[in-house]
Amino acid sequence: MKKTVSLLVFLFAFFISYTQYSLRLVVTEIATKKTDEIFTAGNFNDWNPGDLNYKLKPFGKSRRAIVLRNIHAGHYEFKFTRGAWSKVETNAKGESISNHSIELSSDTSFDFTIAGWQDDFPEKPKVNTATAQVQILDTAFFMPQLRRTRRIWIYLPKSYSHTMGKYYPVLYMHDAQNLFNEQTAFSGEWGVDECLDTLQQRTGKECIVVGIDNGGNRRMNEYNPYDNEKYGKGEGGKYVDF
């Protein structure tokens, strides 16, 4: 009896997981640029902001909609764009919003309003937020294993300039554009310099940080030890050797 019940539970869970549904997304109101094309980008299309297969179509007099057919039950997240992440939806103040989130378990329709677009609001100049302990060590440090150059940052503890004969542990960190400075960060700096300054004050422990910029469009290749169908040849071994 127990085996029969377990089997039934398994089959029910399997059926729920693999049942396919339709999800309709309707944009009922758009604050600006009402005639531009609108796309949806989410975990159902690898977050591609301009995927023509996910372009909304006219729906009634003023609405736009897309129907995602034959998708499995589960958790879906997405945003609306006008074809690029520089034209993603925002709130009415131009601030970033959280992903729309849906738990799909039946044929469902949801309505949305778009209060603003990112390109409606001029980007404010980013300020230099790196502390005095941060320097650019080299703007084009040669990486012989990869035959390319890279900007290198360094964080030195406050005691470094006036202490002789002291040895410091060294921490090597990647994605250096994001470590110290808002001006170069992709989506907000990580505050590594401020964090280490605070730790030094509280614990007396210090270390040097060497920050290595990521390779931009080669980032996924350099951080990946394996060849990848989407990103291409893996260069992780050479990067680690460097």
Tab-separated table of C-alpha atoms in Angstrom:
chain	number	residue	atom	x	y	z
A	1	MET	CA	0.000	0.000	0.000
A	2	LYS	CA	2.782	2.401	0.931
A	3	LYS	CA	4.551	1.711	-2.380
A	4	THR	CA	1.318	2.384	-4.264
A	5	VAL	CA	0.793	5.713	-2.479
A	6	SER	CA	4.416	6.728	-3.096
A	7	LEU	CA	4.069	5.880	-6.764
A	8	LEU	CA	0.879	7.899	-7.060
A	9	VAL	CA	2.522	10.895	-5.372
A	10	PHE	CA	5.493	10.622	-7.721
A	11	LEU	CA	3.265	10.373	-10.795
A	12	PHE	CA	1.188	13.346	-9.642
A	13	ALA	CA	4.329	15.464	-9.081
A	14	PHE	CA	5.677	14.349	-12.463
A	15	PHE	CA	2.397	15.258	-14.149
A	16	ILE	CA	2.327	18.715	-12.520
A	17	SER	CA	5.965	19.396	-13.435
A	18	TYR	CA	5.538	18.502	-17.094
A	19	THR	CA	2.057	19.810	-17.780
A	20	GLN	CA	2.279	22.721	-20.199
A	21	TYR	CA	0.352	25.950	-19.872
A	22	SER	CA	-0.166	29.289	-21.579
A	23	LEU	CA	0.944	32.515	-19.940
A	24	ARG	CA	-0.435	35.799	-21.285
A	25	LEU	CA	1.337	39.049	-20.355
A	26	VAL	CA	-0.654	42.213	-21.060
A	27	VAL	CA	0.704	45.760	-20.840
A	28	THR	CA	-2.334	47.929	-20.237
A	29	GLU	CA	-0.671	51.337	-19.871
A	30	ILE	CA	2.640	52.881	-20.924
A	31	ALA	CA	3.787	56.220	-19.529
A	32	THR	CA	5.980	57.324	-22.454
A	33	LYS	CA	7.101	56.230	-25.921
A	34	LYS	CA	3.752	54.574	-26.390
A	35	THR	CA	4.299	53.668	-30.058
A	36	ASP	CA	7.692	51.942	-29.643
A	37	GLU	CA	7.993	48.177	-29.869
A	38	ILE	CA	7.998	46.352	-26.522
A	39	PHE	CA	9.697	43.074	-25.699
A	40	THR	CA	9.770	40.829	-22.672
A	41	ALA	CA	13.032	39.357	-21.418
A	42	GLY	CA	13.203	36.732	-18.711
A	43	ASN	CA	14.414	33.346	-17.602
A	44	PHE	CA	12.296	31.829	-20.374
A	45	ASN	CA	14.454	33.363	-23.163
A	46	ASP	CA	17.868	33.704	-21.538
A	47	TRP	CA	17.121	37.363	-20.665
A	48	ASN	CA	17.473	38.508	-24.268
A	49	PRO	CA	16.094	42.099	-24.282
A	50	GLY	CA	15.411	42.259	-28.019
A	51	ASP	CA	14.257	38.747	-28.877
A	52	LEU	CA	11.837	39.066	-31.805
A	53	ASN	CA	10.053	35.914	-30.647
A	54	TYR	CA	9.104	37.761	-27.467
A	55	LYS	CA	7.839	41.024	-28.957
A	56	LEU	CA	4.432	42.137	-27.700
A	57	LYS	CA	1.642	42.570	-30.232
A	58	PRO	CA	-1.312	45.001	-30.275
A	59	PHE	CA	-4.134	43.787	-28.061
A	60	GLY	CA	-7.304	45.823	-28.357
A	61	LYS	CA	-7.163	49.598	-28.860
A	62	SER	CA	-4.250	50.545	-26.627
A	63	ARG	CA	-2.864	47.434	-24.981
A	64	ARG	CA	0.030	45.148	-25.926
A	65	ALA	CA	0.301	41.453	-25.153
A	66	ILE	CA	2.262	38.284	-25.677
A	67	VAL	CA	1.144	34.715	-25.079
A	68	LEU	CA	3.827	32.246	-24.037
A	69	ARG	CA	2.473	28.861	-25.038
A	70	ASN	CA	3.400	25.344	-23.991
A	71	ILE	CA	5.593	26.282	-21.031
A	72	HIS	CA	5.978	24.157	-17.936
A	73	ALA	CA	4.707	24.978	-14.499
A	74	GLY	CA	7.274	26.781	-12.399
A	75	HIS	CA	8.805	30.078	-11.378
A	76	TYR	CA	9.280	32.777	-14.022
A	77	GLU	CA	10.908	36.202	-13.773
A	78	PHE	CA	11.007	38.887	-16.457
A	79	LYS	CA	11.005	42.575	-17.338
A	80	PHE	CA	9.773	44.626	-20.271
A	81	THR	CA	12.188	46.463	-22.553
A	82	ARG	CA	12.156	48.416	-25.783
A	83	GLY	CA	14.777	46.125	-27.287
A	84	ALA	CA	17.812	46.793	-25.075
A	85	TRP	CA	18.741	46.848	-21.380
A	86	SER	CA	19.449	50.576	-21.726
A	87	LYS	CA	15.712	50.867	-22.479
A	88	VAL	CA	14.354	48.661	-19.703
A	89	GLU	CA	11.259	49.595	-17.705
A	90	THR	CA	11.646	51.595	-14.469
A	91	ASN	CA	9.390	53.227	-11.931
A	92	ALA	CA	8.079	56.758	-12.503
A	93	LYS	CA	11.287	58.248	-11.038
A	94	GLY	CA	13.592	56.310	-13.344
A	95	GLU	CA	14.691	53.949	-10.590
A	96	SER	CA	15.290	50.257	-11.193
A	97	ILE	CA	12.464	47.914	-10.296
A	98	SER	CA	12.504	44.284	-9.224
A	99	ASN	CA	11.843	41.562	-11.766
A	100	HIS	CA	8.229	40.641	-12.284
A	101	SER	CA	7.779	37.250	-10.658
A	102	ILE	CA	5.149	34.586	-11.420
A	103	GLU	CA	4.487	31.069	-10.155
A	104	LEU	CA	2.795	29.328	-13.058
A	105	SER	CA	0.476	26.421	-12.297
A	106	SER	CA	-2.369	26.958	-14.773
A	107	ASP	CA	-3.287	28.928	-17.895
A	108	THR	CA	-2.934	32.479	-16.621
A	109	SER	CA	-3.119	36.118	-17.708
A	110	PHE	CA	-1.491	39.073	-15.933
A	111	ASP	CA	-1.831	42.824	-16.529
A	112	PHE	CA	1.053	45.292	-16.122
A	113	THR	CA	1.657	49.027	-16.387
A	114	ILE	CA	4.990	50.573	-17.385
A	115	ALA	CA	5.662	53.754	-15.413
A	116	GLY	CA	8.869	54.760	-17.180
A	117	TRP	CA	11.867	53.707	-19.239
A	118	GLN	CA	15.489	53.930	-18.231
A	119	ASP	CA	16.400	56.134	-21.198
A	120	ASP	CA	13.722	58.648	-20.171
A	121	PHE	CA	16.071	59.771	-17.422
A	122	PRO	CA	19.558	61.158	-18.188
A	123	GLU	CA	22.218	59.115	-16.455
A	124	LYS	CA	23.791	60.982	-13.564
A	125	PRO	CA	27.592	61.233	-13.655
A	126	LYS	CA	29.138	58.615	-11.403
A	127	VAL	CA	31.470	59.871	-8.695
A	128	ASN	CA	34.840	58.419	-7.786
A	129	THR	CA	34.203	56.465	-4.597
A	130	ALA	CA	37.583	54.739	-4.246
A	131	THR	CA	39.377	55.548	-0.989
A	132	ALA	CA	42.884	56.984	-0.833
A	133	GLN	CA	44.211	53.459	-0.275
A	134	VAL	CA	43.345	52.454	-3.860
A	135	GLN	CA	45.637	53.047	-6.836
A	136	ILE	CA	45.845	51.924	-10.451
A	137	LEU	CA	48.975	49.787	-10.570
A	138	ASP	CA	49.009	49.416	-14.361
A	139	THR	CA	46.565	50.298	-17.135
A	140	ALA	CA	47.881	47.638	-19.560
A	141	PHE	CA	49.530	44.842	-17.596
A	142	PHE	CA	50.585	42.103	-20.009
A	143	MET	CA	49.032	38.641	-19.580
A	144	PRO	CA	51.472	36.356	-21.449
A	145	GLN	CA	49.305	33.232	-21.213
A	146	LEU	CA	46.427	35.000	-22.970
A	147	ARG	CA	48.439	37.456	-25.072
A	148	ARG	CA	46.385	40.448	-23.963
A	149	THR	CA	46.618	43.296	-21.454
A	150	ARG	CA	44.564	44.229	-18.420
A	151	ARG	CA	44.157	47.090	-15.942
A	152	ILE	CA	45.362	46.175	-12.452
A	153	TRP	CA	44.283	47.882	-9.219
A	154	ILE	CA	45.905	47.700	-5.815
A	155	TYR	CA	44.621	48.436	-2.321
A	156	LEU	CA	47.326	49.155	0.252
A	157	PRO	CA	46.631	49.285	4.019
A	158	LYS	CA	47.047	52.668	5.687
A	159	SER	CA	50.187	51.513	7.499
A	160	TYR	CA	51.906	50.474	4.277
A	161	SER	CA	53.450	53.868	3.457
A	162	HIS	CA	55.173	54.340	6.833
A	163	THR	CA	55.988	50.776	7.899
A	164	MET	CA	59.293	49.145	6.942
A	165	GLY	CA	59.974	45.422	6.838
A	166	LYS	CA	56.375	44.356	7.408
A	167	TYR	CA	54.819	41.580	5.398
A	168	TYR	CA	51.147	41.650	4.433
A	169	PRO	CA	48.897	38.864	3.170
A	170	VAL	CA	47.756	39.477	-0.406
A	171	LEU	CA	44.232	38.836	-1.663
A	172	TYR	CA	43.760	38.588	-5.432
A	173	MET	CA	40.271	39.583	-6.566
A	174	HIS	CA	38.587	39.526	-9.967
A	175	ASP	CA	36.033	41.839	-11.628
A	176	ALA	CA	38.157	44.722	-10.333
A	177	GLN	CA	35.953	47.281	-12.087
A	178	ASN	CA	33.417	46.567	-9.340
A	179	LEU	CA	35.665	46.298	-6.282
A	180	PHE	CA	36.406	49.883	-5.286
A	181	ASN	CA	34.932	52.555	-7.519
A	182	GLU	CA	31.386	53.498	-8.511
A	183	GLN	CA	32.697	55.158	-11.682
A	184	THR	CA	33.847	51.863	-13.159
A	185	ALA	CA	31.386	49.449	-11.528
A	186	PHE	CA	28.799	47.612	-13.594
A	187	SER	CA	25.960	47.922	-11.112
A	188	GLY	CA	27.221	49.563	-7.932
A	189	GLU	CA	30.642	49.084	-6.365
A	190	TRP	CA	31.255	46.303	-3.846
A	191	GLY	CA	32.940	48.511	-1.210
A	192	VAL	CA	35.979	46.280	-0.702
A	193	ASP	CA	38.233	49.205	0.286
A	194	GLU	CA	35.771	50.627	2.825
A	195	CYS	CA	35.198	47.152	4.252
A	196	LEU	CA	38.928	46.538	4.746
A	197	ASP	CA	39.436	50.002	6.281
A	198	THR	CA	36.721	49.180	8.813
A	199	LEU	CA	38.130	45.727	9.561
A	200	GLN	CA	41.550	47.276	10.134
A	201	GLN	CA	40.112	49.739	12.645
A	202	ARG	CA	38.178	47.041	14.513
A	203	THR	CA	40.624	44.121	14.427
A	204	GLY	CA	44.029	45.550	13.514
A	205	LYS	CA	44.278	42.995	10.687
A	206	GLU	CA	45.460	44.273	7.310
A	207	CYS	CA	45.967	42.902	3.831
A	208	ILE	CA	46.857	44.030	0.329
A	209	VAL	CA	44.304	43.520	-2.448
A	210	VAL	CA	45.333	43.119	-6.075
A	211	GLY	CA	42.307	43.657	-8.330
A	212	ILE	CA	42.266	42.316	-11.889
A	213	ASP	CA	39.773	43.828	-14.321
A	214	ASN	CA	37.539	41.343	-16.085
A	215	GLY	CA	37.965	40.927	-19.832
A	216	GLY	CA	34.673	42.545	-20.853
A	217	ASN	CA	33.290	40.460	-23.706
A	218	ARG	CA	35.915	37.792	-22.896
A	219	ARG	CA	34.896	37.574	-19.229
A	220	MET	CA	32.975	34.321	-19.544
A	221	ASN	CA	35.765	32.718	-21.572
A	222	GLU	CA	38.458	33.657	-19.063
A	223	TYR	CA	36.469	32.532	-16.022
A	224	ASN	CA	35.336	29.260	-17.618
A	225	PRO	CA	37.702	26.229	-17.750
A	226	TYR	CA	35.474	24.484	-20.315
A	227	ASP	CA	34.375	25.230	-23.849
A	228	ASN	CA	30.778	26.412	-23.870
A	229	GLU	CA	28.256	26.285	-26.698
A	230	LYS	CA	27.046	29.807	-25.942
A	231	TYR	CA	30.225	31.607	-24.845
A	232	GLY	CA	32.870	29.791	-26.863
A	233	LYS	CA	36.314	28.507	-25.910
A	234	GLY	CA	37.113	28.206	-22.214
A	235	GLU	CA	40.304	30.012	-21.207
A	236	GLY	CA	40.092	29.370	-17.468
A	237	GLY	CA	43.249	27.285	-17.332
A	238	LYS	CA	45.358	30.014	-18.919
A	239	TYR	CA	43.718	32.661	-16.750
A	240	VAL	CA	44.514	30.726	-13.570
A	241	ASP	CA	48.108	30.269	-14.730
A	242	PHE	CA	48.325	34.032	-15.164
